[in-house]
Short mmCIF file of C-alpha atoms in Angstrom, two decimals:
data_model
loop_
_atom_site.label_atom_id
_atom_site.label_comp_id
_atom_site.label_asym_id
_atom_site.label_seq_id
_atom_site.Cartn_x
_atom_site.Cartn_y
_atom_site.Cartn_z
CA UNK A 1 0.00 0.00 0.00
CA UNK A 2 1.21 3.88 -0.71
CA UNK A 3 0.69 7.10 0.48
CA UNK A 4 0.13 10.10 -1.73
CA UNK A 5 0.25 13.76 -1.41
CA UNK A 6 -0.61 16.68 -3.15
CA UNK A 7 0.99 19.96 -2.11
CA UNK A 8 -0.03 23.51 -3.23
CA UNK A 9 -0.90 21.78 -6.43
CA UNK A 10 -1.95 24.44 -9.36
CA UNK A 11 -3.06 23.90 -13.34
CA UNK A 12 -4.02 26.26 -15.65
CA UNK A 13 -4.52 25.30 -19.36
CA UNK A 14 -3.53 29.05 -20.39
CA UNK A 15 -1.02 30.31 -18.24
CA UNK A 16 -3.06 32.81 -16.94
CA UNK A 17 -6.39 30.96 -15.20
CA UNK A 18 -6.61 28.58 -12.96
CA UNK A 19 -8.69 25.16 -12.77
CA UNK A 20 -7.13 24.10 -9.82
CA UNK A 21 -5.70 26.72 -6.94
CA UNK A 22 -3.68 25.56 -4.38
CA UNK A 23 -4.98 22.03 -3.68
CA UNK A 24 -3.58 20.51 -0.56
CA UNK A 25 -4.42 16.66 0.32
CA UNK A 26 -2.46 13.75 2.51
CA UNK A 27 -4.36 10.46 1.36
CA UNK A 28 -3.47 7.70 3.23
CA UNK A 29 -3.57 3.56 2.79
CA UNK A 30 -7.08 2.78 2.58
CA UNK A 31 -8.79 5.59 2.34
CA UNK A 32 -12.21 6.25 0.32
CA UNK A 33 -11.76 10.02 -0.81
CA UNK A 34 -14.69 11.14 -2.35
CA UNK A 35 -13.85 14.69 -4.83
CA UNK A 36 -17.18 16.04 -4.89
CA UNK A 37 -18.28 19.94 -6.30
CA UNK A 38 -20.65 21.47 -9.39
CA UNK A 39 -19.16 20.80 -12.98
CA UNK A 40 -15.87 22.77 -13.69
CA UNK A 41 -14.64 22.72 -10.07
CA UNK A 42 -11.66 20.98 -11.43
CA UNK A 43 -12.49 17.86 -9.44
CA UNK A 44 -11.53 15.70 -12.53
CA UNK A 45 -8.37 17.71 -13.76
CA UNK A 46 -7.39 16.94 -10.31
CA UNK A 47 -7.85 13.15 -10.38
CA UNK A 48 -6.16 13.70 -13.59
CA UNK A 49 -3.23 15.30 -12.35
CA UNK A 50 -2.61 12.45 -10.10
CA UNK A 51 -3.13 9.41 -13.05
CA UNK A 52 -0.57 11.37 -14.90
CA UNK A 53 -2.68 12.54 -18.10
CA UNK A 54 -2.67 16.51 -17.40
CA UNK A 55 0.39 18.18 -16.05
CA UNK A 56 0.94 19.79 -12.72
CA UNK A 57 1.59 23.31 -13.79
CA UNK A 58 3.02 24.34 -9.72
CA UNK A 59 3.38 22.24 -6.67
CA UNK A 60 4.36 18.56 -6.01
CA UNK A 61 2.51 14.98 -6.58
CA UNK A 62 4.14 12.14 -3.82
CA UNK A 63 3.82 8.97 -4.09
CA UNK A 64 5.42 7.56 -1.25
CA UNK A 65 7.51 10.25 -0.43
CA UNK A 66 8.96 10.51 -3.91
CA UNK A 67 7.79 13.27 -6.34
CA UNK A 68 6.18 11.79 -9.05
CA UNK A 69 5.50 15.15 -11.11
CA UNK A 70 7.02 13.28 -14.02
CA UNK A 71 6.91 9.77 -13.80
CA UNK A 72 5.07 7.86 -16.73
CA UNK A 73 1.48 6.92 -15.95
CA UNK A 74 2.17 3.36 -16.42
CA UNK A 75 4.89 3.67 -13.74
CA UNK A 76 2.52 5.61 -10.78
CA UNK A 77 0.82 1.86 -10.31
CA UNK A 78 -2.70 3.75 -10.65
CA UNK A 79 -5.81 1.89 -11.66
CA UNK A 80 -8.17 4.09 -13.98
CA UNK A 81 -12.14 3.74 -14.29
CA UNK A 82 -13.60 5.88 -17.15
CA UNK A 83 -16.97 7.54 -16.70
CA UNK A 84 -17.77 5.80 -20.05
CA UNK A 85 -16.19 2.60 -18.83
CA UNK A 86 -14.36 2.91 -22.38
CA UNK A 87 -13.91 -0.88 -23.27
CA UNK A 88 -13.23 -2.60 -26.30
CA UNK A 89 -16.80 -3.76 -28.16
CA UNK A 90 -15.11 -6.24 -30.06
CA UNK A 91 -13.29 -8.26 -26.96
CA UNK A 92 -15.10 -10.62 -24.34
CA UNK A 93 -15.19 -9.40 -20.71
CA UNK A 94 -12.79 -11.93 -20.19
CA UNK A 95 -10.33 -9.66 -22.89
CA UNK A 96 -11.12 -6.65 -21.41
CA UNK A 97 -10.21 -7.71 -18.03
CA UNK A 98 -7.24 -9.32 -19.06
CA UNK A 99 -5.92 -6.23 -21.51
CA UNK A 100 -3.55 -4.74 -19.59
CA UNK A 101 -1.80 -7.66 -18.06
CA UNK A 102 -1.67 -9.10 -21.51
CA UNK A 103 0.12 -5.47 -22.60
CA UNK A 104 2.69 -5.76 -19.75
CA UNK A 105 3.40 -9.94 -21.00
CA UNK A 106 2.50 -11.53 -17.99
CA UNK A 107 2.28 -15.47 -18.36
CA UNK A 108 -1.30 -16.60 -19.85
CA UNK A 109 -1.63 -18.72 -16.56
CA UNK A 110 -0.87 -15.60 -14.26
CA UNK A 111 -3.40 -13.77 -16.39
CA UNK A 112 -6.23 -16.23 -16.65
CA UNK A 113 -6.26 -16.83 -12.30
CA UNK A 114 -6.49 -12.66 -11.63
CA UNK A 115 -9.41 -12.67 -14.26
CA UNK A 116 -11.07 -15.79 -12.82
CA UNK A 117 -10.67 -14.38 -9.59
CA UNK A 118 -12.07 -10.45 -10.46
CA UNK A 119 -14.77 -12.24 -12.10
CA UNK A 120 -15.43 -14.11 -8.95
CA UNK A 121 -15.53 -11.18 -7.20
CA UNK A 122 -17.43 -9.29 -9.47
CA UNK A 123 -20.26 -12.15 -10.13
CA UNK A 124 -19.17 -11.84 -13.89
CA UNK A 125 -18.09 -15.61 -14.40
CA UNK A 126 -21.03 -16.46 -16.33
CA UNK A 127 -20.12 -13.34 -18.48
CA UNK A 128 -16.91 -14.50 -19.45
CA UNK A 129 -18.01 -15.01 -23.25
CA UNK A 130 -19.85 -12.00 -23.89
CA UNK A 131 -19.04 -8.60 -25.75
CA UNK A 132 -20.27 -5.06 -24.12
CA UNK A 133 -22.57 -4.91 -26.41
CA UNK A 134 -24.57 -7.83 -24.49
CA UNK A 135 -24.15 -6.31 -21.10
CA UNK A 136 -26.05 -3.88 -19.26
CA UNK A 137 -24.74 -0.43 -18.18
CA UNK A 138 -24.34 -2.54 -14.65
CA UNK A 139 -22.40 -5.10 -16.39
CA UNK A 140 -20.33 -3.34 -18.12
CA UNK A 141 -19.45 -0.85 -15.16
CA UNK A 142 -18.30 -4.18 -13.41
CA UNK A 143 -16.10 -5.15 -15.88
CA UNK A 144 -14.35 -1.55 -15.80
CA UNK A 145 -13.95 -2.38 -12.29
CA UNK A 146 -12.54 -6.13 -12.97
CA UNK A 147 -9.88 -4.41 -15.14
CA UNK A 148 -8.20 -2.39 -12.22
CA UNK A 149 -8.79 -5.00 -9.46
CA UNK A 150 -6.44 -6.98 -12.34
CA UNK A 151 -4.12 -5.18 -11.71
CA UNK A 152 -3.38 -5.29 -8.12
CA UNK A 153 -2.77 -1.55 -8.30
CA UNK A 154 -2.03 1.09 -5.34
CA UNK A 155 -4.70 3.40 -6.02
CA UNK A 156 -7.71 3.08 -7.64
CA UNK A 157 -8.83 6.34 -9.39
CA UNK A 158 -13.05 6.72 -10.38
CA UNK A 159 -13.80 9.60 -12.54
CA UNK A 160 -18.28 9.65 -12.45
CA UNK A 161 -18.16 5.68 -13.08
CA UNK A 162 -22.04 5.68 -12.07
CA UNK A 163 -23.24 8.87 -14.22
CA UNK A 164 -24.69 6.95 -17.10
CA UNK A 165 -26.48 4.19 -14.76
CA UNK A 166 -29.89 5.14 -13.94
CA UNK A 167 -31.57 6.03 -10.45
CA UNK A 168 -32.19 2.66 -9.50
CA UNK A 169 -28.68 0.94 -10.56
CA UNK A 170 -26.29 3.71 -9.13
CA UNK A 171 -27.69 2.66 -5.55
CA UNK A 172 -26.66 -0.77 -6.47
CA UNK A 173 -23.93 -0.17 -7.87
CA UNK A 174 -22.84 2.46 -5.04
CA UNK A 175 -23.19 -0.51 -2.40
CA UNK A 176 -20.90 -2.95 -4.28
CA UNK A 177 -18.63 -0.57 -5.04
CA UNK A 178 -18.26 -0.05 -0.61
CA UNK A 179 -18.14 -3.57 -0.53
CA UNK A 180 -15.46 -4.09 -2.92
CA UNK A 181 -13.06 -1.47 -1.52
CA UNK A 182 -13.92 -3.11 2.24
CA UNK A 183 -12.73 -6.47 0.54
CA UNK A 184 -9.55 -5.14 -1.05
CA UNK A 185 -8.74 -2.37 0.95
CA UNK A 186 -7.40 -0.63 -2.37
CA UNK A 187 -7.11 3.31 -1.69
CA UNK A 188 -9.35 5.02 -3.56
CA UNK A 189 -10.15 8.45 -4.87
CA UNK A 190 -13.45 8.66 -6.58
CA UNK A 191 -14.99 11.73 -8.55
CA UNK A 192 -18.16 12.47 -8.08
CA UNK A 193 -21.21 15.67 -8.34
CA UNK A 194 -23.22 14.11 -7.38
CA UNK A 195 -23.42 14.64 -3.14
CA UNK A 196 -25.36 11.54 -2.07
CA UNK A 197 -22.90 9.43 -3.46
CA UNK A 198 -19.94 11.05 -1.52
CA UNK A 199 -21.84 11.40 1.72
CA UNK A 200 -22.52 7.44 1.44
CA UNK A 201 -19.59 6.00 -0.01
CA UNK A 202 -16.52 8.26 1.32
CA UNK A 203 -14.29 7.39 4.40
CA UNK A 204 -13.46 11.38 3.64
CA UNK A 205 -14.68 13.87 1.73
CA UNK A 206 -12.78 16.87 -0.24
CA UNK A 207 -15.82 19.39 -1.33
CA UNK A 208 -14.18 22.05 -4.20
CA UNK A 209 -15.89 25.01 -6.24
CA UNK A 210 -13.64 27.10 -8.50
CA UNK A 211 -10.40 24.37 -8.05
CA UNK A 212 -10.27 25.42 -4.93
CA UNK A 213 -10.70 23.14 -1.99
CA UNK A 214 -14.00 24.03 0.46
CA UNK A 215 -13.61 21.66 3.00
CA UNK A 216 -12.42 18.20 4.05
CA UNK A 217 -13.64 16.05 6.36
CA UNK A 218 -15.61 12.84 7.16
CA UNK A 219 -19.46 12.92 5.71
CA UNK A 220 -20.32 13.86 9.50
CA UNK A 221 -17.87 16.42 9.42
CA UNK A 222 -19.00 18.07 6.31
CA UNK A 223 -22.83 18.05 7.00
CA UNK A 224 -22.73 18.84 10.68
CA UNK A 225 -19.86 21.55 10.49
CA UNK A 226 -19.82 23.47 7.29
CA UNK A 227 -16.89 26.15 6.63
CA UNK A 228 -19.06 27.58 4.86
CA UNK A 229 -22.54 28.78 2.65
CA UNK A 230 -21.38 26.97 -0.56
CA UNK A 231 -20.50 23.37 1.55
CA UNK A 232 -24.48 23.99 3.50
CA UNK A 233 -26.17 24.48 0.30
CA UNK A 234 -23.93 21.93 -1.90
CA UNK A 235 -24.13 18.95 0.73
CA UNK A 236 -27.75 17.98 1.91
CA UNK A 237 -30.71 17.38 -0.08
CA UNK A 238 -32.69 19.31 0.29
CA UNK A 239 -29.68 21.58 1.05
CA UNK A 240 -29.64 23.40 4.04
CA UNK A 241 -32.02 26.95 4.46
CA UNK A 242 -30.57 29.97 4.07
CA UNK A 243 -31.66 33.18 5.23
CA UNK A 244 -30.07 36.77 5.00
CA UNK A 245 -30.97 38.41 8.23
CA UNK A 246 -30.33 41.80 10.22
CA UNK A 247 -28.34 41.14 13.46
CA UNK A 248 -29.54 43.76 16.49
CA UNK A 249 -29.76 43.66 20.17
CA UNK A 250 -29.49 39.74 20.27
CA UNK A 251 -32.41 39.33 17.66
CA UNK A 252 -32.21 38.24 14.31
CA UNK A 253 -34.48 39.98 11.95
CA UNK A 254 -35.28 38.11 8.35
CA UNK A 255 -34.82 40.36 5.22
CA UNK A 256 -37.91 41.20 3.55
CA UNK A 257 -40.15 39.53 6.61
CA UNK A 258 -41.90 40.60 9.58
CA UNK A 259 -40.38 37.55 11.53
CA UNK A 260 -37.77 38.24 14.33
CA UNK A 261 -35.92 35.61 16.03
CA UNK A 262 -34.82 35.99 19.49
CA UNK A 263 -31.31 34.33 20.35
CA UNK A 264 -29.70 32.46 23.81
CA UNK A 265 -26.86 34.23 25.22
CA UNK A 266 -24.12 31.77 23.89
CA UNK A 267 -25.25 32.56 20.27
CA UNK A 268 -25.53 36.73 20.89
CA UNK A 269 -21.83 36.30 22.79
CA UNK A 270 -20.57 34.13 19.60
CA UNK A 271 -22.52 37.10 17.18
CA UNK A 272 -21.41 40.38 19.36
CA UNK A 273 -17.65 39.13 18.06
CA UNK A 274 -18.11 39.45 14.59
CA UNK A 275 -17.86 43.42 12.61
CA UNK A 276 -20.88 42.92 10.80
CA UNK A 277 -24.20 42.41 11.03
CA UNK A 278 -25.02 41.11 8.30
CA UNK A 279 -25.76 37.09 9.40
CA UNK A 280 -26.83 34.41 6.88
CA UNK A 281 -29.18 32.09 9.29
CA UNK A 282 -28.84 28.17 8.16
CA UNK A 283 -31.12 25.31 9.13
CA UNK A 284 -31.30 21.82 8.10
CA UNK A 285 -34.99 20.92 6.10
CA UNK A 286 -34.84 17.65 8.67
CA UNK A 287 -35.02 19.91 11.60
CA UNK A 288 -37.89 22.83 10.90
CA UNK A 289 -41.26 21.80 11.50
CA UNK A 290 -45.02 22.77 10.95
CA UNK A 291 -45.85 24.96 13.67
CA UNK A 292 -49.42 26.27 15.01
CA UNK A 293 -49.76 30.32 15.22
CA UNK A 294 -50.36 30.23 19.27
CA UNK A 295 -46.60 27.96 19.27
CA UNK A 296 -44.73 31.00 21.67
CA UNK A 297 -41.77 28.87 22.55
CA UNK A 298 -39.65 28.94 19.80
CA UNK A 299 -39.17 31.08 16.44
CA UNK A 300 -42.20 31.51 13.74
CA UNK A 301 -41.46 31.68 10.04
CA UNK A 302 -44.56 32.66 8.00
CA UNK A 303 -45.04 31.64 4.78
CA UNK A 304 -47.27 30.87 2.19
CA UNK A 305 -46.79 26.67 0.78
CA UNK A 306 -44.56 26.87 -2.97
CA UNK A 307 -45.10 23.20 -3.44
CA UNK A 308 -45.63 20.18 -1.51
CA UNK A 309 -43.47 16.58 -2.89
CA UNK A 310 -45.14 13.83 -0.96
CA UNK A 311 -42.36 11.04 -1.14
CA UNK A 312 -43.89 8.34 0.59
CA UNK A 313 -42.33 8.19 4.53
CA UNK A 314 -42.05 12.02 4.28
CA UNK A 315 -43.43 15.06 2.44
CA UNK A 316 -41.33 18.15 2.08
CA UNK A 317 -42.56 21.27 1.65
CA UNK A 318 -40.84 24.66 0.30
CA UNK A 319 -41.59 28.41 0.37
CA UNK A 320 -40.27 31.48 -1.03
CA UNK A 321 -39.04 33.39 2.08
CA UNK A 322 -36.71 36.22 1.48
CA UNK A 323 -36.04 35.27 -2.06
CA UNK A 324 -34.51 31.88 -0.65
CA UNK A 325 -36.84 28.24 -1.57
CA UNK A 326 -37.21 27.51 2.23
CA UNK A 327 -37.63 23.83 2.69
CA UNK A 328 -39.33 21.39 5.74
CA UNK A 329 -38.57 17.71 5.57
CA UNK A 330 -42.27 16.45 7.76
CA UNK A 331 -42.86 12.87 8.28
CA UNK A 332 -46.17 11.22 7.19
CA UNK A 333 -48.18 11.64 4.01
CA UNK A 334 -50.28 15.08 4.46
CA UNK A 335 -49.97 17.29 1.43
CA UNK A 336 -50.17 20.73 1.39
CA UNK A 337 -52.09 23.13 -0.94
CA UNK A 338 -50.33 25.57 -2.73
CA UNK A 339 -50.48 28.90 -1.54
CA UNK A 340 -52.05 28.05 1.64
CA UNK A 341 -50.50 29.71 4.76
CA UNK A 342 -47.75 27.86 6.67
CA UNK A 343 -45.80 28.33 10.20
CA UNK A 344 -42.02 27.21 10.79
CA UNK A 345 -40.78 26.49 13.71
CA UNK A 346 -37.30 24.97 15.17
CA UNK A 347 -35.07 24.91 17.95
CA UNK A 348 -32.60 27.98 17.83
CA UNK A 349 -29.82 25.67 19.30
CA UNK A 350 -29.69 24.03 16.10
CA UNK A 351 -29.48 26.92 14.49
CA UNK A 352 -26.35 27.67 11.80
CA UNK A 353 -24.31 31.64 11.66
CA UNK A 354 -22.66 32.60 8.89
CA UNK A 355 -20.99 35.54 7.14
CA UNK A 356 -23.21 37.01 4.84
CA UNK A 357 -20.29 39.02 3.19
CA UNK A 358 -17.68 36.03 3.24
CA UNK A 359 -20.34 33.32 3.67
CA UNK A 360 -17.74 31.75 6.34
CA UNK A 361 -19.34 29.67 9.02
CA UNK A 362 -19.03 32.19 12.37
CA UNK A 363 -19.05 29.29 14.54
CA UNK A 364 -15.73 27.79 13.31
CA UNK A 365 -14.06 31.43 12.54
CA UNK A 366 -14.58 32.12 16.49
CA UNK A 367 -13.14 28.53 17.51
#
């Protein structure tokens, strides 16, 4: 097993812009990093940076302690799966698999064992015969994966390898591709946009928008603690609320609302240290509820209902409050008519602060 590093890593395709800024990451033996942001965060430059087929324009790529800025791709012992699982339509799966071994002349036995045995693995023996064509997007994504466990590789590198699989497949797909890295313990850096995929599949997660790195942290990490407005809106789903407010005398009032919400003393002391007051309130969907008018306990948001998605074991609802689509995540089946008047209510202690201005998280700034 091998550890890699990437520091103050840069790339720019013009010499005068950026796709990647600065990225900083220690990936150690075993781990499931996830690269997750919006398209053209330079998520997949990056993972291409480290298989060797951009260039680092600045910084340093380690691979066990060595720079490997310039060693051949076929010498970083990297494992590649293609978003478009690019295998040959004329070969069997049992060709495909066996490709690359066959390109570095390893002996037919040798070859025939490590396919038999990714095959095994991969519940693809009785698929041995068969050309892509005869496989389903599943099927073939398996094979892609047979390929690098072939060959017994450091790191295995996934650029989107569940993007063309519909709704129902990528969960299954998802689950045996946890199982197979439990199995072979095979570092991993995967590529993804998609956030429900990196909240359930990474060990650690590295969020980036505009090549620049967000956060890092574990999926608990990144959901709970935020750095920031672009991680609490990006990871979530619904993301999380966000409301521009007015801070004064330890009440927050919503732009373009009559609601005020009155704060505990930890949260004005942590709000009395900033030079603004300009506050971004965040809450998760899962924790605002349906409140009655006489509820004097906690906060009221009113609203008017946007739309109501029932989705079986829950129904959320959303509404347009302060030019922001406010969302409730409520258990049970009611639905909600459109337009009708609605309450929110939750408890301020689980209640997000950020910068407006910056959009930094004013929780950990003050730490």
């Amino acid at each position: 097993m091998a550890k890699l590093q990437l520091n103050h890593v840069k790339k720019t395709f013009d010499g005068k812009t950026y796709s990647v800024k600065d990225f900083n990451l220690d990936i150690m033996e075993r781990d499931f990093i996830v690269l997750v942001g919006p398209s053209g965060c330079g998520k997949s430059t990056t993972l291409r940076m480290i298989a060797g087929l951009e260039s680092i324009s600045e910084g340093e790529l380690l691979i066990d302690g060595k720079v490997a800025n310039q060693t051949e791709p076929k010498n970083r012992n990297i494992a590649m799966v293609f978003q478009n699982y690019a295998l040959y339509p004329h070969m069997t799966v049992e060709d495909n698999i066996g490709y690359g071994l066959k390109v570095k002349k390893e002996k037919k036995s040798e070859i025939k064992n490590k396919v038999h045995q990714a095959t095994e693995l991969l519940d693809l023996v009785d698929y041995l015969n068969k050309k892509p064509g005869e496989l389903s997007g599943g099927q073939r994504q398996r094979v892609a994966l047979g390929r690098a466990i072939v060959r017994d590789a450091d790191f295995f590198l996934m650029d989107e390898p569940l993007s063309n699989l519909d709704a129902k497949l990528r969960v299954v797909m998802r689950s045996e591709i946890i199982q197979l890295h439990k199995r072979l313990n095979t570092t991993t850096i995967y590529v993804t946009h998609d956030q429900i995929e990196a909240m359930t599949m990474a060990t650690k997660i590295v969020v980036m928008n505009k090549g620049e790195i967000q956060q890092i942290g574990t999926p608990k990490e990144v959901y709970n603690s935020p750095n920031n407005t672009f991680v609490a809106s990006f990871i979530g789903s619904p993301s999380m609320n966000l409301l521009k407010c007015q801070y004064e005398n330890g009440k927050l009032f919503v732009n373009d609302t009559d609601d005020v919400i009155n704060l505990n003393e930890s949260q004005k002391e942590l709000l009395t240290k900033i030079d603004t007051n300009q506050i971004t309130l965040g809450i998760r969907p899962e924790k605002v509820e349906i409140a009655e008018e006489h509820d004097n306990k906690r906060p009221i948001i009113h609203s008017s209902v946007e739309v109501s998605e029932f989705h079986g074991s829950e129904t959320i609802v959303f509404s347009n409050i302060s030019d922001f689509m406010f969302a409730a995540k409520t258990k049970g089946d009611h639905i909600y008519d459109n337009n009708a008047a609605i309450n929110y209510t939750f408890d301020i202690n689980d209640l997000y602060f950020f910068e407006t201005r910056t959009g930094e998280n004013i929780t950990i700034k003050m730490k």
